[in-house]
Short mmCIF file of C-alpha atoms in Angstrom, two decimals:
data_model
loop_
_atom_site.label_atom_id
_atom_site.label_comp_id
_atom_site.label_asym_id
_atom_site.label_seq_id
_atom_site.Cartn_x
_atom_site.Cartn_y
_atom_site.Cartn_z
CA UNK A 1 -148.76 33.24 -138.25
CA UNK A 2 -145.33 31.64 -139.04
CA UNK A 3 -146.87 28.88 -141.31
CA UNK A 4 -149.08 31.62 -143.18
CA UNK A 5 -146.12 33.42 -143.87
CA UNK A 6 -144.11 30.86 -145.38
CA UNK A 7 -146.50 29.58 -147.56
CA UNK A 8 -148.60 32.40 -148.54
CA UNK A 9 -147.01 33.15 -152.08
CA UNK A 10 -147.10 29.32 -152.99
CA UNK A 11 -150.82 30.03 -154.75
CA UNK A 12 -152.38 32.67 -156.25
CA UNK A 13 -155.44 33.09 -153.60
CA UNK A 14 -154.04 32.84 -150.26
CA UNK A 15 -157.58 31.52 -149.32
CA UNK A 16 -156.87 28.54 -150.63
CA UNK A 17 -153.69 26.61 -150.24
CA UNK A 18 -152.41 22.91 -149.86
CA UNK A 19 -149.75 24.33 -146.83
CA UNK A 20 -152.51 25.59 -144.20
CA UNK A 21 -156.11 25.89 -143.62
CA UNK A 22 -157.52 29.64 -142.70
CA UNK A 23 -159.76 29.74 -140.00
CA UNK A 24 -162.94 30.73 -141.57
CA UNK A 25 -162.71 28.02 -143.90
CA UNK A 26 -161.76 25.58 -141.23
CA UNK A 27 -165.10 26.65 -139.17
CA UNK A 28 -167.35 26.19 -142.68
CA UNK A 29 -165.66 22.60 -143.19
CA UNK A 30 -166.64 21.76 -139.23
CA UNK A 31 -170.28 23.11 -139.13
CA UNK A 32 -170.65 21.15 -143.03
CA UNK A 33 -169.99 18.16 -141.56
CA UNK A 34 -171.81 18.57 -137.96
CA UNK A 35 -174.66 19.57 -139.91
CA UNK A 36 -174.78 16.95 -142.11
CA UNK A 37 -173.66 13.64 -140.16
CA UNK A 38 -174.90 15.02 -136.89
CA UNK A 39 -177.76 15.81 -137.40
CA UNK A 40 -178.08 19.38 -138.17
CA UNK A 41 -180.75 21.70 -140.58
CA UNK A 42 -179.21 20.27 -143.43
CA UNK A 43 -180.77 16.59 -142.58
CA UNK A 44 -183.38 17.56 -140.85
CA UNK A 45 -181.95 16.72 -137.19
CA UNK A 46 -181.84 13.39 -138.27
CA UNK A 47 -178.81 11.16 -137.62
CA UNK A 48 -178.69 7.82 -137.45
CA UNK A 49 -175.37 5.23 -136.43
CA UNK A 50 -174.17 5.07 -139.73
CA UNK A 51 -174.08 8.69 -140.24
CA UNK A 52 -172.55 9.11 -136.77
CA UNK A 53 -169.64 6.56 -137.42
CA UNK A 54 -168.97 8.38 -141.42
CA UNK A 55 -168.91 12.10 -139.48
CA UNK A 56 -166.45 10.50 -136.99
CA UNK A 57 -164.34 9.50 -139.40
CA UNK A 58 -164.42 12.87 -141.57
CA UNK A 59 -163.97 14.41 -137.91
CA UNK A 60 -160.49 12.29 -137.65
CA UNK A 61 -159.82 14.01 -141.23
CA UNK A 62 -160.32 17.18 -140.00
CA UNK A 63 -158.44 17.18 -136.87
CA UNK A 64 -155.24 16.37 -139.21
CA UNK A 65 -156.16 19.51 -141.01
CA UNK A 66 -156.10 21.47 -138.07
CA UNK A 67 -152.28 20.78 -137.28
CA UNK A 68 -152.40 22.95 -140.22
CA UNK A 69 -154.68 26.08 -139.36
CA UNK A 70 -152.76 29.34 -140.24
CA UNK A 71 -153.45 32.68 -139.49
CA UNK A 72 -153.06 35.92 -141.27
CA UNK A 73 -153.16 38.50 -137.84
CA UNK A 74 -153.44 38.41 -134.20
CA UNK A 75 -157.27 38.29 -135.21
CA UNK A 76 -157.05 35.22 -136.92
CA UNK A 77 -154.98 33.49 -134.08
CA UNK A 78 -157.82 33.84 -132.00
CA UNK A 79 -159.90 32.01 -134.35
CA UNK A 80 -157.74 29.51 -134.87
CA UNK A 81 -158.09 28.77 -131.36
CA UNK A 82 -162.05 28.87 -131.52
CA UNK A 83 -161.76 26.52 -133.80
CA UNK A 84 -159.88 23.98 -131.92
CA UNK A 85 -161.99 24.84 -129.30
CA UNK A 86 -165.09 23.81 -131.38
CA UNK A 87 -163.40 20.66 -132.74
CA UNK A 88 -162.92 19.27 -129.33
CA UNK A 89 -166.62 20.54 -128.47
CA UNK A 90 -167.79 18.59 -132.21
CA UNK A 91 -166.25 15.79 -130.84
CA UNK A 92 -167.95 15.78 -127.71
CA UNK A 93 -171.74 16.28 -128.82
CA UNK A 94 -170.77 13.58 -131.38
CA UNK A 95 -169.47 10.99 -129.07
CA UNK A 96 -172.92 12.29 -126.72
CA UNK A 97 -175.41 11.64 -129.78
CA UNK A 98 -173.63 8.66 -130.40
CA UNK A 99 -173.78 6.68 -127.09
CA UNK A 100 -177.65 7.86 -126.48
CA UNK A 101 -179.65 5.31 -127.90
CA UNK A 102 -183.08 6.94 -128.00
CA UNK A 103 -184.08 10.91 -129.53
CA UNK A 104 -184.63 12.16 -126.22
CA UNK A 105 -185.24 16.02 -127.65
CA UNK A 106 -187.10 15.70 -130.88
CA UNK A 107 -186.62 18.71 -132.72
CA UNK A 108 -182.75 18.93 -131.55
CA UNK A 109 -181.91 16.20 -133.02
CA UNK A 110 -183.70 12.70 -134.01
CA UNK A 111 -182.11 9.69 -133.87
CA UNK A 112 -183.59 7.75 -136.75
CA UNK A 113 -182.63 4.44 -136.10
CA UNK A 114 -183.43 4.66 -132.19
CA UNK A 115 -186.90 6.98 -132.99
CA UNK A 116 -188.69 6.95 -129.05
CA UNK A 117 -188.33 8.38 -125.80
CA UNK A 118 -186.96 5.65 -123.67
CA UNK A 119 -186.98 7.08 -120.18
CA UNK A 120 -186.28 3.57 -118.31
CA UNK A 121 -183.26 3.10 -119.86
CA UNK A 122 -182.26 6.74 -120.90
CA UNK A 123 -183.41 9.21 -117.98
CA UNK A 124 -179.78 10.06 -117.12
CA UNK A 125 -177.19 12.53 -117.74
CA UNK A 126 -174.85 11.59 -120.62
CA UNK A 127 -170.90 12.52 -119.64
CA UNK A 128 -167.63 11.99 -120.94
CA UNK A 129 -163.81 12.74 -120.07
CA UNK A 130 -161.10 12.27 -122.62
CA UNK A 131 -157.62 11.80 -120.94
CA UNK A 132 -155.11 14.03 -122.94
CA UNK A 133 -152.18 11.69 -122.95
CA UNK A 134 -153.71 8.56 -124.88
CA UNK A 135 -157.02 11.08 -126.32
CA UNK A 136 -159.08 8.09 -125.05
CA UNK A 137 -162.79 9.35 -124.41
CA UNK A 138 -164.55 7.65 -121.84
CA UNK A 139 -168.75 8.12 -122.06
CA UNK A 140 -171.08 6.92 -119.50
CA UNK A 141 -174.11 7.72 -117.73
CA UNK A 142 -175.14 9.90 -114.74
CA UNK A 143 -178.04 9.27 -112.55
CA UNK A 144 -180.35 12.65 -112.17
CA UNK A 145 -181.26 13.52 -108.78
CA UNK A 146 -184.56 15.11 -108.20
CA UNK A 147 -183.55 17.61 -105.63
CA UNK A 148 -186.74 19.43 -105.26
CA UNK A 149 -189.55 16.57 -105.84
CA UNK A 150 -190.72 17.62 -108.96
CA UNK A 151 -191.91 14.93 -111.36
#
């Protein structure tokens, strides 16, 4: 609430400013951009490793900005923190679509330039860790165990 305070006066909508990002347009900016590089409505689920690497890179962007999210009231410091929380969930499915090479749920999203089902290479669980100190993700694969014998 500190940095909104400071810098609210600085233009004439306090929506928009060069000093701080609000929350709500923070969370438009992050579903734009999983929508459109990750394959959301707005491309028809489609993604494809080109579109992956460009949304990764406009994700990078958009972590910088939210250094800079601001809030207005205690309500608005809660979203700030849903929105962080969402970034580092963005990142996540990202990095997930990303290292599946195959569309494994058509209609979720559809990998364009990997377009079948490949279930001898892909049956598997896709996880990930990031360790905080370096923010180095690791993603790898997960065998799943058929507990119950159902094919």
């Amino acid at each position: 609430m500190a940095l909104f305070e400071e810098f609210k006066g600085f233009s004439t909508d306090e929506n928009v400013n060069p000093n701080y990002i609000i929350p709500k347009q923070f969370m438009f900016r992050l579903q734009k951009l999983m929508d459109e590089y990750v394959g959301g409505a707005g491309s028809n689920f489609a993604t494809n490793e080109a579109s992956l690497t460009r949304g990764a890179e406009l994700l990078g962007f958009l972590k910088e900005d939210s250094e800079k999210l601001a809030a207005r009231d205690l309500y608005e410091l809660l979203r700030v923190w849903e929105n962080k929380h969402r970034l580092w969930q963005a990142e996540a499915h990202l990095r997930a679509v990303e290292f599946r090479k195959e569309t494994r749920w058509p209609g979720y999203y559809f990998r364009t330039d990997y377009p079948t089902l490949d279930e001898e290479n892909w049956l598997c669980f896709v996880n990930m860790k990031v360790d905080p100190a370096t923010n180095e993700w690791s993603v790898f694969k997960r065998p799943i165990i058929n507990m119950f014998g159902v094919e």
